[in-house]
Coordinates of C-alpha atoms and ligand atoms in Angstrom, one line a residue:
M1 CA 108.2 31.2 -2.3
T2 CA 107.8 29.3 0.0
I3 CA 108.1 25.5 0.8
T4 CA 105.6 23.5 2.6
N5 CA 105.6 20.3 3.5
T6 CA 102.4 18.3 4.9
F7 CA 104.3 16.1 7.6
L8 CA 104.9 20.3 9.3
D9 CA 101.9 21.6 8.9
A10 CA 98.2 22.0 10.7
N11 CA 97.8 18.6 12.9
F12 CA 101.1 17.1 11.9
G13 CA 102.5 20.0 13.1
P14 CA 104.8 19.8 17.1
V15 CA 103.5 20.5 20.2
H16 CA 106.3 22.7 22.2
E17 CA 104.9 22.0 25.6
E18 CA 105.3 18.8 28.2
V19 CA 102.0 19.0 29.9
T20 CA 100.7 17.4 32.9
A21 CA 97.5 17.3 33.7
H22 CA 95.2 15.4 35.9
D23 CA 91.3 14.2 36.8
L24 CA 90.2 15.2 33.2
T25 CA 86.9 15.8 32.0
V26 CA 84.8 13.0 30.6
T27 CA 81.8 13.1 28.4
G28 CA 80.0 9.7 28.4
A29 CA 81.1 6.3 31.4
I30 CA 84.6 4.7 31.3
P31 CA 84.2 1.1 31.7
P32 CA 85.4 0.2 35.5
E33 CA 87.7 -2.8 33.3
L34 CA 90.0 -0.1 31.8
E35 CA 93.0 0.1 34.5
G36 CA 96.0 1.7 33.0
R37 CA 97.7 3.7 29.8
L38 CA 96.9 4.0 26.6
L39 CA 99.8 5.6 25.7
R40 CA 101.1 6.2 21.9
I41 CA 104.6 8.0 19.9
G42 CA 105.2 10.2 17.2
P43 CA 107.7 12.9 16.1
N44 CA 107.8 16.0 16.8
P45 CA 110.7 18.0 16.0
T46 CA 112.2 19.7 18.7
T47 CA 113.9 22.0 16.3
P48 CA 112.7 24.1 13.6
P49 CA 113.2 21.3 10.2
D50 CA 113.8 23.1 7.3
P51 CA 110.4 22.1 5.5
A52 CA 112.1 21.8 2.2
T53 CA 114.4 18.1 3.8
Y54 CA 112.3 17.4 7.0
H55 CA 111.0 13.2 6.5
W56 CA 108.0 12.8 8.7
F57 CA 109.8 9.2 10.3
L58 CA 112.9 11.5 11.2
G59 CA 111.3 14.2 13.8
D60 CA 111.7 13.7 17.8
G61 CA 109.7 11.4 19.2
M62 CA 107.0 12.0 21.4
V63 CA 105.6 9.7 23.5
H64 CA 101.8 10.6 24.6
G65 CA 99.9 8.9 27.6
L66 CA 96.2 8.5 28.8
R67 CA 95.5 5.9 32.8
L68 CA 93.0 5.5 33.9
R69 CA 91.9 3.9 36.8
D70 CA 88.4 3.3 38.3
G71 CA 86.2 4.7 35.6
R72 CA 88.3 8.1 36.3
A73 CA 90.8 10.1 33.9
E74 CA 93.2 10.2 36.6
W75 CA 96.4 11.7 33.8
Y76 CA 97.2 12.5 30.6
R77 CA 101.0 13.5 29.8
N78 CA 103.4 14.1 26.4
R79 CA 107.1 13.7 27.1
R80 CA 110.0 14.1 24.5
V81 CA 111.9 11.1 23.8
Q82 CA 115.9 10.9 22.9
G83 CA 118.1 7.6 22.6
D84 CA 121.6 8.2 24.1
D85 CA 123.4 10.1 21.8
G86 CA 120.9 11.8 20.9
E87 CA 118.6 9.1 19.0
V88 CA 115.6 9.3 17.2
V89 CA 113.9 6.6 18.6
N90 CA 109.4 7.1 16.9
T91 CA 107.5 5.2 16.1
H92 CA 106.2 2.7 18.3
V93 CA 105.3 2.3 22.7
V94 CA 105.2 -1.3 24.3
G95 CA 104.5 -2.8 27.2
I96 CA 107.1 -6.1 28.1
D97 CA 107.4 -7.2 31.5
G98 CA 105.7 -4.2 33.6
R99 CA 108.8 -2.3 31.8
T100 CA 108.0 0.8 28.5
F101 CA 109.9 1.0 25.4
A102 CA 109.7 3.7 22.7
L103 CA 111.1 2.2 19.8
V104 CA 112.1 2.2 16.3
E105 CA 113.3 0.7 13.4
A106 CA 116.6 0.7 10.8
G107 CA 119.2 1.0 13.5
S108 CA 118.2 2.5 17.0
Q109 CA 117.6 0.6 19.7
P110 CA 114.8 0.5 22.8
V111 CA 114.2 3.8 24.7
E112 CA 113.4 2.7 27.6
L113 CA 110.9 4.7 29.8
S114 CA 109.3 5.0 33.3
D115 CA 105.0 4.5 34.0
D116 CA 104.9 8.3 34.2
L117 CA 106.8 8.4 30.5
D118 CA 110.5 9.6 31.5
V119 CA 113.2 7.9 29.8
V120 CA 115.0 6.0 31.6
G121 CA 117.5 5.5 29.4
T122 CA 118.4 3.4 26.1
C123 CA 118.2 -0.1 26.6
A124 CA 119.4 -2.7 24.3
F125 CA 117.0 -5.1 26.4
D126 CA 119.5 -5.9 29.0
G127 CA 122.2 -5.9 26.3
S128 CA 120.4 -9.1 25.2
L129 CA 120.4 -7.1 21.8
D130 CA 123.0 -7.6 19.6
G131 CA 122.2 -5.5 16.7
A132 CA 119.1 -2.7 15.6
F133 CA 115.0 -3.6 16.2
S134 CA 111.8 -2.7 14.9
A135 CA 109.2 -0.3 15.9
H136 CA 106.6 -3.1 15.7
A137 CA 107.1 -6.6 16.8
H138 CA 104.2 -9.8 17.1
R139 CA 103.5 -12.4 19.7
R140 CA 103.5 -15.8 18.6
P141 CA 100.5 -17.6 19.2
G142 CA 100.9 -19.6 22.8
T143 CA 104.2 -18.0 23.9
G144 CA 104.9 -15.7 25.1
E145 CA 107.2 -14.5 22.7
L146 CA 108.1 -11.4 20.7
H147 CA 109.1 -12.2 16.9
A148 CA 110.3 -8.4 15.1
V149 CA 112.6 -8.5 11.4
T150 CA 115.2 -6.1 11.9
Y151 CA 117.3 -3.8 9.0
N152 CA 120.2 -1.9 8.7
W153 CA 121.4 0.0 5.7
A154 CA 125.1 -1.1 6.4
W155 CA 123.5 -5.0 6.7
D156 CA 124.6 -7.3 3.9
H157 CA 121.1 -9.1 5.5
I158 CA 117.8 -9.1 7.9
R159 CA 117.0 -10.9 10.9
H160 CA 114.7 -12.9 13.1
V161 CA 115.0 -11.1 16.9
V162 CA 112.8 -12.7 18.8
V163 CA 112.5 -10.8 22.5
G164 CA 111.6 -13.1 25.7
P165 CA 108.7 -12.4 27.9
D166 CA 111.0 -11.4 30.0
A167 CA 111.6 -8.4 28.0
R168 CA 115.2 -10.6 27.2
V169 CA 116.6 -11.6 23.3
R170 CA 116.7 -15.3 22.8
R171 CA 117.1 -15.3 19.4
E172 CA 118.5 -13.2 16.9
V173 CA 118.9 -14.7 13.1
Q174 CA 120.4 -13.1 10.3
V175 CA 119.2 -14.5 6.5
P176 CA 121.0 -13.0 3.5
V177 CA 119.0 -10.0 1.5
T178 CA 120.6 -7.1 -1.0
G179 CA 119.8 -3.9 -1.8
G180 CA 119.5 -2.7 1.4
P181 CA 115.1 -3.3 2.0
M182 CA 113.6 -1.0 4.6
V183 CA 111.2 -3.7 6.3
H184 CA 109.1 -2.0 8.9
D185 CA 106.9 -5.0 10.0
C186 CA 106.3 -9.0 9.9
A187 CA 104.4 -11.1 10.5
V188 CA 103.7 -14.1 12.7
T189 CA 101.5 -16.5 12.8
E190 CA 102.3 -21.3 14.7
H191 CA 105.7 -21.8 12.7
H192 CA 107.4 -19.1 10.4
V193 CA 107.9 -15.5 10.7
V194 CA 106.5 -13.4 7.8
L195 CA 109.9 -11.7 5.8
F196 CA 109.0 -8.0 3.2
D197 CA 111.9 -8.4 0.7
L198 CA 109.6 -5.0 -1.1
P199 CA 111.3 -2.3 -3.8
V200 CA 112.2 0.0 -0.8
T201 CA 116.0 0.3 -0.7
F202 CA 118.8 2.0 0.7
D203 CA 119.4 4.3 -2.0
L204 CA 123.4 5.2 -1.8
E205 CA 122.9 8.5 -4.5
A206 CA 120.3 10.1 -1.7
A207 CA 122.6 9.5 0.9
A208 CA 125.3 11.0 -0.7
S209 CA 123.0 14.0 -2.0
G210 CA 122.6 14.4 2.2
A211 CA 119.1 13.6 2.1
A212 CA 118.4 13.0 5.5
F213 CA 116.0 9.7 4.1
P214 CA 118.0 7.4 1.7
Y215 CA 115.6 5.4 1.1
R216 CA 114.0 5.2 -2.8
W217 CA 111.6 3.6 -4.3
N218 CA 113.9 0.6 -6.6
P219 CA 111.6 -0.8 -9.2
D220 CA 115.1 -3.1 -10.1
H221 CA 114.4 -4.6 -6.8
P222 CA 112.8 -7.9 -7.1
P223 CA 109.9 -8.1 -4.6
R224 CA 109.4 -10.9 -2.3
V225 CA 107.9 -12.5 0.5
G226 CA 110.2 -15.2 2.5
L227 CA 109.1 -17.9 5.1
L228 CA 111.2 -18.0 7.9
P229 CA 110.7 -21.3 10.5
V230 CA 110.7 -19.4 13.3
D231 CA 113.3 -22.1 14.9
G232 CA 114.8 -22.6 12.2
P233 CA 118.3 -21.3 10.3
P234 CA 118.0 -19.0 7.4
E235 CA 118.9 -21.2 4.9
D236 CA 115.3 -22.3 5.4
V237 CA 113.6 -19.4 4.1
R238 CA 111.4 -20.1 1.1
W239 CA 111.0 -17.0 -0.8
F240 CA 107.6 -16.1 -2.8
E241 CA 107.4 -13.9 -5.6
A242 CA 105.1 -11.1 -4.6
P243 CA 103.4 -8.1 -6.3
T244 CA 105.2 -5.0 -7.5
C245 CA 104.0 -2.3 -3.8
Y246 CA 105.5 -1.8 -0.7
V247 CA 104.0 -2.8 2.8
F248 CA 104.3 -0.5 5.6
H249 CA 101.8 -3.0 8.2
T250 CA 100.4 -6.5 8.5
L251 CA 97.4 -7.1 9.7
N252 CA 97.9 -10.8 10.5
A253 CA 98.6 -14.0 9.5
Y254 CA 97.9 -17.4 10.2
E255 CA 98.2 -21.0 9.1
A256 CA 95.2 -22.2 7.2
D257 CA 94.6 -25.6 4.3
G258 CA 98.5 -26.1 3.4
T259 CA 98.6 -22.4 3.5
V260 CA 100.3 -18.4 5.2
V261 CA 97.6 -16.0 4.9
V262 CA 98.9 -12.4 5.7
D263 CA 96.1 -9.2 5.8
L264 CA 98.2 -6.4 4.8
V265 CA 97.9 -2.7 3.7
R266 CA 99.2 -2.6 -0.2
H267 CA 100.6 0.9 -1.1
P268 CA 101.1 0.7 -5.4
R269 CA 103.9 2.7 -4.4
T270 CA 106.1 4.9 -1.7
F271 CA 109.2 7.1 -2.3
A272 CA 109.4 7.3 -5.6
T273 CA 108.0 11.2 -6.2
A274 CA 106.8 12.5 -3.2
L275 CA 110.0 11.9 -0.8
N276 CA 108.9 13.8 3.3
G277 CA 106.4 10.2 3.8
P278 CA 103.8 8.6 2.5
N279 CA 101.7 9.7 0.0
E280 CA 101.6 7.7 -3.7
G281 CA 98.6 6.3 -4.2
D282 CA 95.3 4.3 -1.8
P283 CA 96.9 2.0 0.1
L284 CA 93.8 -0.7 0.5
L285 CA 93.2 -4.3 2.9
E286 CA 94.2 -6.7 1.2
R287 CA 94.6 -10.2 1.6
W288 CA 97.9 -12.6 0.3
T289 CA 97.7 -15.9 0.2
L290 CA 101.0 -17.9 0.5
D291 CA 100.6 -22.0 -0.8
L292 CA 103.5 -23.4 0.2
T293 CA 103.0 -26.7 -1.6
A294 CA 102.6 -24.4 -4.8
G295 CA 104.5 -22.0 -3.9
T296 CA 102.2 -19.5 -4.7
L297 CA 101.4 -16.2 -4.1
T298 CA 98.1 -14.8 -5.1
T299 CA 96.6 -11.6 -3.7
Q300 CA 92.6 -10.7 -2.6
G301 CA 91.5 -7.4 -2.3
L302 CA 89.8 -7.2 0.8
G303 CA 88.3 -3.4 1.0
D304 CA 87.4 -0.4 -1.6
R305 CA 88.2 2.2 1.1
P306 CA 91.2 3.6 1.6
V307 CA 92.8 3.0 5.0
E308 CA 96.2 2.5 7.1
F309 CA 97.1 1.2 10.7
P310 CA 95.4 -2.3 10.4
R311 CA 95.3 -3.4 14.5
M312 CA 92.8 -6.0 15.7
D313 CA 92.3 -8.5 18.6
E314 CA 95.6 -8.9 19.5
R315 CA 95.4 -12.1 21.0
R316 CA 94.6 -13.2 18.2
T317 CA 98.4 -12.9 16.3
G318 CA 99.0 -16.0 14.5
T319 CA 95.7 -17.7 14.2
P320 CA 92.5 -16.6 11.8
H321 CA 91.5 -13.5 13.0
R322 CA 88.2 -12.5 11.6
Y323 CA 88.6 -8.1 12.7
G324 CA 90.4 -5.9 11.0
Y325 CA 90.4 -1.7 12.3
A326 CA 91.5 0.2 10.5
V327 CA 91.5 4.0 9.8
A328 CA 89.9 6.3 7.1
I329 CA 93.0 8.2 5.4
D330 CA 90.7 8.7 1.7
R331 CA 90.6 12.4 1.6
G332 CA 87.5 12.8 0.0
F333 CA 85.1 9.9 2.5
D334 CA 85.0 9.4 5.9
Y335 CA 88.9 10.8 5.8
G336 CA 89.8 10.1 9.7
A337 CA 87.4 7.2 10.1
A338 CA 87.2 4.3 12.2
V339 CA 86.5 1.6 9.9
K340 CA 85.9 -2.0 11.6
H341 CA 86.5 -4.5 8.5
D342 CA 84.1 -8.0 9.0
L343 CA 86.5 -10.2 6.8
A344 CA 84.0 -13.3 7.3
T345 CA 80.4 -11.5 5.3
G346 CA 83.2 -8.8 3.6
T347 CA 81.1 -6.0 5.2
T348 CA 82.5 -2.3 6.8
A349 CA 81.0 -0.1 9.6
V350 CA 81.7 3.4 10.2
H351 CA 83.0 5.7 12.9
D352 CA 83.0 9.4 12.0
Y353 CA 83.8 11.2 14.9
G354 CA 81.8 14.0 12.9
P355 CA 83.6 17.7 11.5
G356 CA 86.5 18.7 12.2
R357 CA 87.3 15.3 13.9
V358 CA 90.1 13.0 13.0
T359 CA 91.1 9.1 14.8
Q360 CA 95.0 8.2 15.2
E361 CA 95.4 4.5 14.9
L362 CA 93.0 2.4 16.7
V363 CA 93.8 0.3 19.7
F364 CA 91.4 -3.0 20.3
V365 CA 91.5 -3.3 23.9
P366 CA 89.1 -6.7 25.3
R367 CA 86.9 -7.2 28.0
A368 CA 88.5 -10.0 29.5
D369 CA 92.1 -8.7 28.8
T370 CA 93.6 -12.0 30.2
G371 CA 96.8 -11.6 28.0
A372 CA 95.9 -15.3 26.3
D373 CA 93.0 -16.0 24.4
T374 CA 90.1 -18.3 26.0
G375 CA 88.4 -18.6 22.7
A376 CA 85.5 -18.4 25.2
D377 CA 84.9 -15.0 24.2
A378 CA 83.4 -12.5 21.2
E379 CA 86.7 -11.1 18.9
D380 CA 85.0 -7.8 18.6
D381 CA 84.2 -8.1 23.2
G382 CA 85.5 -4.9 23.6
W383 CA 86.5 -1.1 23.2
L384 CA 88.2 0.8 20.6
M385 CA 90.8 3.5 22.1
S386 CA 92.4 6.1 20.1
Y387 CA 93.1 9.8 20.4
V388 CA 91.0 12.0 18.3
H389 CA 92.3 15.6 16.6
D390 CA 89.5 18.3 16.7
A391 CA 89.9 20.7 14.2
T392 CA 87.8 23.0 16.2
T393 CA 89.7 22.9 19.4
D394 CA 92.8 22.3 18.5
R395 CA 92.7 19.7 20.7
A396 CA 92.9 16.1 21.1
D397 CA 89.9 13.9 22.5
V398 CA 90.2 9.9 23.7
V399 CA 87.7 8.2 22.4
I400 CA 86.6 5.1 23.6
L401 CA 83.9 2.7 21.4
D402 CA 82.2 -0.5 21.5
A403 CA 83.7 -2.7 19.3
R404 CA 81.4 -5.1 18.5
D405 CA 78.8 -1.4 17.0
I406 CA 81.6 1.7 16.2
T407 CA 78.7 3.4 15.3
A408 CA 77.0 3.3 18.1
D409 CA 78.0 7.1 20.1
P410 CA 81.3 6.5 22.1
V411 CA 81.2 4.8 25.2
A412 CA 83.7 7.6 26.8
T413 CA 85.2 10.5 25.5
V414 CA 87.9 12.6 27.5
H415 CA 89.1 15.8 26.4
L416 CA 92.7 16.4 26.7
P417 CA 93.9 19.4 27.5
A418 CA 96.3 19.9 24.6
R419 CA 97.0 18.6 21.4
V420 CA 98.3 15.1 19.8
P421 CA 100.1 16.0 16.2
F422 CA 99.6 12.9 14.2
G423 CA 101.7 10.3 15.1
F424 CA 102.1 6.5 14.3
H425 CA 101.7 3.4 16.8
G426 CA 101.2 2.9 20.8
S427 CA 99.7 0.3 22.9
W428 CA 97.3 -0.6 25.6
V429 CA 99.7 -1.4 28.3
P430 CA 97.3 -2.1 31.8
D431 CA 98.3 -2.5 34.6
R432 CA 98.2 -6.3 35.3
Ligands
FE2_1 FE1 104.5 1.6 11.0

């Protein structure tokens, strides 16, 4: 019997060439305000892995970038990414202080990339990072600080790490936990960091038996969410009993009337039976409200359409938001479409990219990208950009939608000369 692995099939499979292509073909008109790079990263195993044991999270990294300038698609590049000593770094790519960093969780440190996406080398934020970093860091409102929560199977704690706008760590605080939880994401508000301690934990038996990815669903691990004061000591964490589930990604969190509100995508469980990647039940957008007086956590569904990769207008991180953007991942219903959630009206709008066309994570780019929200412009006044796989050509396009009306035809479509495998996360990195 041939063993197959979803995460090596079709557009999950790796590409083998590093491509550099200039002056790409465009349908429509690229808004001239869009001057910068649309970056994304994902797994792309360099040598053919064993399909029986390959885990999607562990494939060697490959970064993809499209550079826009003066209404032109100046170049597309993809490059292999590896940390010093062969470390796998494959989960997010971000711009900090004019520099480009590829990120991963669970023990490895960032890899700095050049503007043209070549590897500069492993970079522990110029030596200021003691431990590991995370793929997901969030900018605290009113500051240039990036807040992340990091973990490592060998630690008896998780860490709150704050990186300043100078790309140097200014806080690294240890919060005790038991059982070695996998902590993929966090959230930040004006006064709090939201910690997730959920029942996917390091599994010694799996590790001892040689599992490449030794984290498993653990029903004996009590699920909880913590609020750590952004400047406070670990003793000040307040823990709230949480639903039994797993959360890979938050959309946003904010403070309101004695509560902390966290919007997130809830998976019923993961890594219980499907051990090559997340694939155990419908992930749904949900609102968790943590009541600081009552000490309770209540949940409210925000949609019945399975989605993942939630993103928003990141100028509003940590403050109330109206819109959330995500990718529809139900294979029976709008699979691969873009979904815009209007949380004020409880409605959704959908952009279907067409037959055989599947979007990856959407990135919202505000029209007036000043780097700080002045509150003067509408939250959805900008563009949604993403890499879209076309199964009919087996190549990718970068599609630019008007975020105000995603049901309309794209503003522009940039045709890439290569396939971009389904991967994880990315960023729009403006030139200034
Ligand atoms: Fe993620």
